[in-house]
Every structure is written in C-alpha cells, then in structure tokens.
Short mmCIF file of N, CA and C in Angstrom, two decimals:
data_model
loop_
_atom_site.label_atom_id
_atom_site.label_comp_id
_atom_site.label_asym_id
_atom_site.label_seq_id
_atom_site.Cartn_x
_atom_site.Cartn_y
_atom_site.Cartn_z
N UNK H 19 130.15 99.11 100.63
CA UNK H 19 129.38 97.88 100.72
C UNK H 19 127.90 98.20 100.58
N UNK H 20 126.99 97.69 99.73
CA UNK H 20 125.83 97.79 100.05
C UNK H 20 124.86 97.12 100.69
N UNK H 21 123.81 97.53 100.89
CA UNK H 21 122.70 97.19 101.87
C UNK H 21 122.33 95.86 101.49
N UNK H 22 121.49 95.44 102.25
CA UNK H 22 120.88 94.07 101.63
C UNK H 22 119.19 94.78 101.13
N UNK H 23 118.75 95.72 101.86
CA UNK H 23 117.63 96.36 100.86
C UNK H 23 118.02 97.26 99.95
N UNK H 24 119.42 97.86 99.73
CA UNK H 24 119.72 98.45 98.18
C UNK H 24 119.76 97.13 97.10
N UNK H 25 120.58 96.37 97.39
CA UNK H 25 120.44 94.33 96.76
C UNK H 25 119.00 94.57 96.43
N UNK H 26 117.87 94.39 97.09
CA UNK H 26 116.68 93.66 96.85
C UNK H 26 115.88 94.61 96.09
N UNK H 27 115.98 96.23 96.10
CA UNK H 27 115.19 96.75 95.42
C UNK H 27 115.99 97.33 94.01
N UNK H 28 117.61 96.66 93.54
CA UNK H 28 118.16 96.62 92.70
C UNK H 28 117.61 95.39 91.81
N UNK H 29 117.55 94.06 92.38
CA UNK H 29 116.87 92.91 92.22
C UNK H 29 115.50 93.00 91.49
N UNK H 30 114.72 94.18 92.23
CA UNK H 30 113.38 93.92 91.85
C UNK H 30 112.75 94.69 90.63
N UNK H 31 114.12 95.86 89.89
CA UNK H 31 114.13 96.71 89.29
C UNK H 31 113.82 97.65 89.43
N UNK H 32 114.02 98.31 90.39
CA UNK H 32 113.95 99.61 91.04
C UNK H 32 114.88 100.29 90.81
N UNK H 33 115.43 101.79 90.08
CA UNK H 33 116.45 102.27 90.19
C UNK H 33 116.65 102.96 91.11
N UNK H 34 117.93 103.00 91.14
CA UNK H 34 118.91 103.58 92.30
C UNK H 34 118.56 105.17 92.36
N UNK H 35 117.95 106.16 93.01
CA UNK H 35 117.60 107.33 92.96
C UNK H 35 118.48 107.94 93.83
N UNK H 36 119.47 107.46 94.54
CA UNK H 36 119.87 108.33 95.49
C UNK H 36 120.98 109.14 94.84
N UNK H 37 120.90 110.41 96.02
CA UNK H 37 121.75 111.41 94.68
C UNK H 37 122.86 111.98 96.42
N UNK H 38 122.28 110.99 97.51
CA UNK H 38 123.12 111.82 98.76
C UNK H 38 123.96 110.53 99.34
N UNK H 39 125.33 110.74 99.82
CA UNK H 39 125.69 109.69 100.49
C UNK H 39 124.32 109.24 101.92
N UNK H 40 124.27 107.86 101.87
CA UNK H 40 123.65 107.44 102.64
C UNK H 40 124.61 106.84 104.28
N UNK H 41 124.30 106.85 105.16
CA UNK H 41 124.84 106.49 106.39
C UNK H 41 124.27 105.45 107.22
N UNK H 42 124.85 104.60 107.97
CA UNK H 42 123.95 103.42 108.93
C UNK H 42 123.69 104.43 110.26
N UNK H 43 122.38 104.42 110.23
CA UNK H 43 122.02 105.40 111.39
C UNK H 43 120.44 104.72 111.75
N UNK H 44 120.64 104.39 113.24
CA UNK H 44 119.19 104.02 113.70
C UNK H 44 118.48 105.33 114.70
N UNK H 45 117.27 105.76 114.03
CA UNK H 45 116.33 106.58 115.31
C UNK H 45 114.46 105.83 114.90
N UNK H 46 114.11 106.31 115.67
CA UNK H 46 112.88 105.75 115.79
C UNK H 46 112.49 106.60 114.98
N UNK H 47 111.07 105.97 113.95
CA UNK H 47 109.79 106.55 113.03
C UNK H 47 108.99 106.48 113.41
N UNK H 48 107.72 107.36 113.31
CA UNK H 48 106.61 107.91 113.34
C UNK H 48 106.34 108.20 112.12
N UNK H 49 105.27 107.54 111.57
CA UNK H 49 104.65 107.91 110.56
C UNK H 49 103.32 108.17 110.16
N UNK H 50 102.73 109.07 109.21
CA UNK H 50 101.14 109.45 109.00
C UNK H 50 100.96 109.21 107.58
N UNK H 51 100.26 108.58 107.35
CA UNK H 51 99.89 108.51 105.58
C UNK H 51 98.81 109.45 105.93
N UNK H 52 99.71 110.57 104.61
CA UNK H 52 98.19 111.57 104.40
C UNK H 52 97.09 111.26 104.11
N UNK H 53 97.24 110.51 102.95
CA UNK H 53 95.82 110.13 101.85
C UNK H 53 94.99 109.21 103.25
N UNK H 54 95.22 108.14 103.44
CA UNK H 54 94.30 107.33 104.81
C UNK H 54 94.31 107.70 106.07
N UNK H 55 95.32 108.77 105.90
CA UNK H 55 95.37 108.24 107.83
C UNK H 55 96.02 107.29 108.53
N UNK H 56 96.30 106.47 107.93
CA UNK H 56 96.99 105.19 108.61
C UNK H 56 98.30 105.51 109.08
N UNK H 57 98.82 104.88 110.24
CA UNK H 57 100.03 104.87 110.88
C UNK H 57 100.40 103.90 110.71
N UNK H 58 101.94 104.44 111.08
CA UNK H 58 102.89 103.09 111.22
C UNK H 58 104.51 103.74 112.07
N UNK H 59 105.55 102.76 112.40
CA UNK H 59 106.17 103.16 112.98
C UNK H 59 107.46 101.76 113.04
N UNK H 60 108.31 102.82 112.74
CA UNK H 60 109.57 101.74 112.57
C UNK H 60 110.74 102.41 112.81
N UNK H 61 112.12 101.88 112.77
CA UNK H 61 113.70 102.33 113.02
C UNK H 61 114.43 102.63 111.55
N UNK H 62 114.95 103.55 111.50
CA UNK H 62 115.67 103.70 110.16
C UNK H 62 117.05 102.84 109.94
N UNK H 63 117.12 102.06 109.03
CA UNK H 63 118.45 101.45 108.89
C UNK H 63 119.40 102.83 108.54
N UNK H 64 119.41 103.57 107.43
CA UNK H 64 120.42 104.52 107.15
C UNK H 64 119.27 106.14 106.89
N UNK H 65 120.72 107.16 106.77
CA UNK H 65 120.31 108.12 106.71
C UNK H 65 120.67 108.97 105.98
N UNK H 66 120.15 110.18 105.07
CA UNK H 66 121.28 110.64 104.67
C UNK H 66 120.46 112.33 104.30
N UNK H 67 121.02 113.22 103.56
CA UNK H 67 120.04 114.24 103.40
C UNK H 67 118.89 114.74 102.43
N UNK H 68 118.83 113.10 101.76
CA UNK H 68 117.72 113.50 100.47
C UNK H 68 116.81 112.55 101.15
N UNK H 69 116.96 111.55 102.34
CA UNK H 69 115.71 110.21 103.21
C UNK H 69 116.78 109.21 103.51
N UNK H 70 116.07 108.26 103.73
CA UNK H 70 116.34 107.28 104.60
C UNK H 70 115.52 105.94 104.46
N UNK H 71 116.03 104.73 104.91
CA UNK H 71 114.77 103.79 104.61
C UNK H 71 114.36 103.21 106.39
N UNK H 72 113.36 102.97 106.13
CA UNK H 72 112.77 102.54 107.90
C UNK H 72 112.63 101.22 107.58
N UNK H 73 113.15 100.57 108.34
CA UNK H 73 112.54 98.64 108.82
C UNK H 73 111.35 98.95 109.19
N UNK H 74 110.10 98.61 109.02
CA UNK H 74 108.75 98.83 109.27
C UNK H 74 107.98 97.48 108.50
N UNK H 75 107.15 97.22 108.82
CA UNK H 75 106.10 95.58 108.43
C UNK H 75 104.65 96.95 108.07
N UNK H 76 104.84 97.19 107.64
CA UNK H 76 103.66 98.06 106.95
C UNK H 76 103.68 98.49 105.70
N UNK H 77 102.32 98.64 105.28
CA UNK H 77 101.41 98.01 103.83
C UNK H 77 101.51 99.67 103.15
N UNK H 78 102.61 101.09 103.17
CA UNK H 78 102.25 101.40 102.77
C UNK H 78 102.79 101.54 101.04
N UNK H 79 102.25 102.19 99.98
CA UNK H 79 101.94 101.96 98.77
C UNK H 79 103.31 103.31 98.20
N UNK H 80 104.07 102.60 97.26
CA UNK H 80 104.52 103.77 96.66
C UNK H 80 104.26 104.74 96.31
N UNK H 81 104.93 106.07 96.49
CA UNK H 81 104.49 107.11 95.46
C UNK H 81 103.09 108.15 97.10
N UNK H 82 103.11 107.09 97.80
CA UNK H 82 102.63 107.65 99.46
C UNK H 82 103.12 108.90 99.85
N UNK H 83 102.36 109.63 100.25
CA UNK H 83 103.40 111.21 100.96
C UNK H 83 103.05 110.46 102.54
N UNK H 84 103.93 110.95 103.43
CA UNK H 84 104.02 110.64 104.74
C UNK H 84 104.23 111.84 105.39
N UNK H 85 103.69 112.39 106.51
CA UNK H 85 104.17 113.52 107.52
C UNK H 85 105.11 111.91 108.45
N UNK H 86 106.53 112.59 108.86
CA UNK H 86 107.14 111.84 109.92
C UNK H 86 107.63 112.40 110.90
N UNK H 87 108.42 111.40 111.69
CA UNK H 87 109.18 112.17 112.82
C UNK H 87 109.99 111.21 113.53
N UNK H 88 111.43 111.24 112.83
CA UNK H 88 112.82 110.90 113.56
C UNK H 88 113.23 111.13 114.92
N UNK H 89 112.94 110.46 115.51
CA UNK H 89 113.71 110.56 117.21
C UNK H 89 114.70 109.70 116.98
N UNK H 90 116.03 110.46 117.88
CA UNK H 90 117.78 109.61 118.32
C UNK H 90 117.74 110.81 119.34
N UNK H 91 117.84 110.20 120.47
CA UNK H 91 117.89 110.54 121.74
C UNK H 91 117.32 111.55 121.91
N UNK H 92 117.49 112.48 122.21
CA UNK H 92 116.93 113.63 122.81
C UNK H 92 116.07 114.51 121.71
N UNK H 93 116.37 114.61 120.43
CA UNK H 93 116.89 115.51 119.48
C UNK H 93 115.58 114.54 118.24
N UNK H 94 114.49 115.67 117.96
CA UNK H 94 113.51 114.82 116.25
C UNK H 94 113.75 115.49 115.63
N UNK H 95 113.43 115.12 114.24
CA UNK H 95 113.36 115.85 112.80
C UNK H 95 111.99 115.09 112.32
N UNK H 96 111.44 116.59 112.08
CA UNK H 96 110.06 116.35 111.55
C UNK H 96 110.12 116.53 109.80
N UNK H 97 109.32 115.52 109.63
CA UNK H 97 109.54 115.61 107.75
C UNK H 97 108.05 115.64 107.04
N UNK H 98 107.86 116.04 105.61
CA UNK H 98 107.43 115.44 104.82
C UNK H 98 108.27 114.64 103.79
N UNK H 99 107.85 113.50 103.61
CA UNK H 99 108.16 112.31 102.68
C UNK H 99 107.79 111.76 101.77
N UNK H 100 108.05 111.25 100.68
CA UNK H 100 107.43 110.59 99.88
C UNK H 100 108.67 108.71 99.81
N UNK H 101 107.19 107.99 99.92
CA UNK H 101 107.53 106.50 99.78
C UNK H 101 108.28 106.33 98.28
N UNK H 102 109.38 105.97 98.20
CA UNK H 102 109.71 105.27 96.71
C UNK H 102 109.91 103.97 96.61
N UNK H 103 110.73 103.41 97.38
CA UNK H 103 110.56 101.75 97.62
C UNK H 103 109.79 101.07 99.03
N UNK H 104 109.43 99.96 98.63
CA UNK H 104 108.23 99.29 99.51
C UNK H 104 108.87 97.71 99.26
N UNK H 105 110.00 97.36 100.23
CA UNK H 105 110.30 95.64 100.10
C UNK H 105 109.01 95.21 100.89
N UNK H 106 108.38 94.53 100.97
CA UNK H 106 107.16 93.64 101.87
C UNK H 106 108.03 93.21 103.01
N UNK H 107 107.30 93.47 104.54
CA UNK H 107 107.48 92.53 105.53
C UNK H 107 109.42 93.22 105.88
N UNK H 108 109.68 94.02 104.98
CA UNK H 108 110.67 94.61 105.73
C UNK H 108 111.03 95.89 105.83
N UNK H 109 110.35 96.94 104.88
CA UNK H 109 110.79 98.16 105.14
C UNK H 109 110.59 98.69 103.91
N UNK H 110 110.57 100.32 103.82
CA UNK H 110 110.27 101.18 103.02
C UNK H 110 111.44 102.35 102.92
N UNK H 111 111.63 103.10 101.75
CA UNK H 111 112.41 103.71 100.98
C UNK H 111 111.65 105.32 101.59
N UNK H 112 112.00 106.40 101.88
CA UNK H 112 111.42 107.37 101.95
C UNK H 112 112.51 108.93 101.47
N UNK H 113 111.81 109.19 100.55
CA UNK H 113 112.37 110.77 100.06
C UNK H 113 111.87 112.03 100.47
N UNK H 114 113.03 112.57 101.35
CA UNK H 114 112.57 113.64 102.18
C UNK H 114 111.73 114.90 101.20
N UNK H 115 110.74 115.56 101.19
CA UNK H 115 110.17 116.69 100.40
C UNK H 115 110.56 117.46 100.71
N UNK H 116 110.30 118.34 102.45
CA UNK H 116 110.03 118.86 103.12
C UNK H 116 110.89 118.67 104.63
N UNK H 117 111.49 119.31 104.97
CA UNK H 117 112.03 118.87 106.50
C UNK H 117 111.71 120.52 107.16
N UNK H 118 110.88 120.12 108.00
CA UNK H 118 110.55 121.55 109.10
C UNK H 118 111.47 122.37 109.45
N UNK H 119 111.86 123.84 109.63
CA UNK H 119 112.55 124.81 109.62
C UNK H 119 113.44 124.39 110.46
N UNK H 120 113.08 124.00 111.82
CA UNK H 120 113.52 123.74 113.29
C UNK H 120 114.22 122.47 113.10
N UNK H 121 113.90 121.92 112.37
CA UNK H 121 114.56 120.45 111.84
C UNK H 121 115.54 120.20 111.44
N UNK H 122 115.97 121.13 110.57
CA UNK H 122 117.14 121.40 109.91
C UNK H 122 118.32 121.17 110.13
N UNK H 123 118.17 121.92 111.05
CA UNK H 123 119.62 122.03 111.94
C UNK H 123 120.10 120.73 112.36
N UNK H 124 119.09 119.90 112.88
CA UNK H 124 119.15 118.50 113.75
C UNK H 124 119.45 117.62 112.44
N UNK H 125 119.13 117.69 111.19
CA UNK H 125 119.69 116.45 110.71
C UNK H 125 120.64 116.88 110.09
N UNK H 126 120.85 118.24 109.53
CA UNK H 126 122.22 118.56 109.43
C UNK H 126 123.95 117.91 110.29
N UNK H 127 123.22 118.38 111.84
CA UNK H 127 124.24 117.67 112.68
C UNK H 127 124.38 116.43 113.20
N UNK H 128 123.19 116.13 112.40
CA UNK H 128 123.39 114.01 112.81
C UNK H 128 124.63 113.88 111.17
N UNK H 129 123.88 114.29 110.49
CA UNK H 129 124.72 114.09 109.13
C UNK H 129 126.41 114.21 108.84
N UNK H 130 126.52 115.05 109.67
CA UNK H 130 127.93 115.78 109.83
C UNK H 130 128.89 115.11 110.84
N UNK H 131 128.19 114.53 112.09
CA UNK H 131 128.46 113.23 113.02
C UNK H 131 128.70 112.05 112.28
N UNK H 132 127.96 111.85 111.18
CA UNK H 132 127.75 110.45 110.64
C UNK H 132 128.87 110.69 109.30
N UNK H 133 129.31 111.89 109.23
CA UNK H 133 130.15 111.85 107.96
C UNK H 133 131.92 111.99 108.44
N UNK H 134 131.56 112.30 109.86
CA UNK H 134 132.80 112.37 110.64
C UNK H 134 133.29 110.80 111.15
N UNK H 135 132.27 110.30 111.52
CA UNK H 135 133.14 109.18 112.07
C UNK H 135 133.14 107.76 110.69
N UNK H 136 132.80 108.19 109.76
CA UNK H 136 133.26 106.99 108.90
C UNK H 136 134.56 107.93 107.85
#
C-alpha cells in the first residue's frame, strides 16, 4: 500500500528514488540545515536504510544537506542527509549520506525489527 506522501510527491512529479524497502516507523527528528543554520524538528512517518521522510511544517529547500538525529526510546542515530522531497505544511523526504559509525548498528537493528514483524 502506499503512503499518502509517496501519492503526493508521485502527483507532483517527483520520481520515485527509493532503492530500500521503506517501513512505518515513528522516532523523533532533530534537524540542522548546514547552509543557514536553521532548525527544525519533526517524527518520521517511515524508515528504511537509504532515509526516511519526517512530518515536519518546515521551509526547508530541496537538494538541503541536514546533520540529524533519530531518537525511539532509548537508542539515536545520528545522520547526514540530504532533502529530496519537500510536500509544504507536511513533511520532507530525506536521503541518508552519511550515518555515524556508532549509528550503525542502531538502525541496522531498528531495520531488522521492522523487517521482522511485517
């Protein structure tokens, strides 16, 4: 079944880039736009091992690199990202670059949780 933001950024002519199964997985975002500085901070609808998209009401611009940081309970994954889709007023598309050494491991085993129970 797909998303209602895979729908809207299919809609808007955006192609489909994903090359990883994606998963419904919520943790909290933290985000840094390199180029400004600007923050923002939102929940990820899904997850998977190439990014994820965050529900977030923030203005940032495609083609954006982001430093982030995934919290689900106890356990973050720190990233670099790059923005590819930007729906307005609901959320953004993000492609992992970079995931920190220490990180690894942690979204590995969210991934492997999330590929087990569906």
């Amino acid at each position: 079944m797909e998303s209602d933001s895979s729908k809207r950024a299919k809609e808007s002519g955006v192609r489909d880039r994903r090359y990883s199964i994606r998963y419904p997985f919520a943790a909290d975002v933290e985000m840094l736009e390199l180029e400004s500085g600007s923050r923002a901070r939102g929940v990820t609808s899904d997850l998977s091992l190439g990014g994820c998209f965050v529900c977030a009401r923030c203005t940032l611009e495609v083609h954006s690199r982001v430093r982030g940081t995934l919290t689900h309970g106890d356990k973050k994954v720190k990233m670099l990202a790059a923005v590819r889709v930007v729906i307005p007023q609901v959320g953004i598309g993000l492609e992992f670059l970079d995931i920190d050494q220490g990180s690894n491991e942690t979204l590995l085993a969210w991934i492997e949780n999330l590929r087990r129970s569906h």
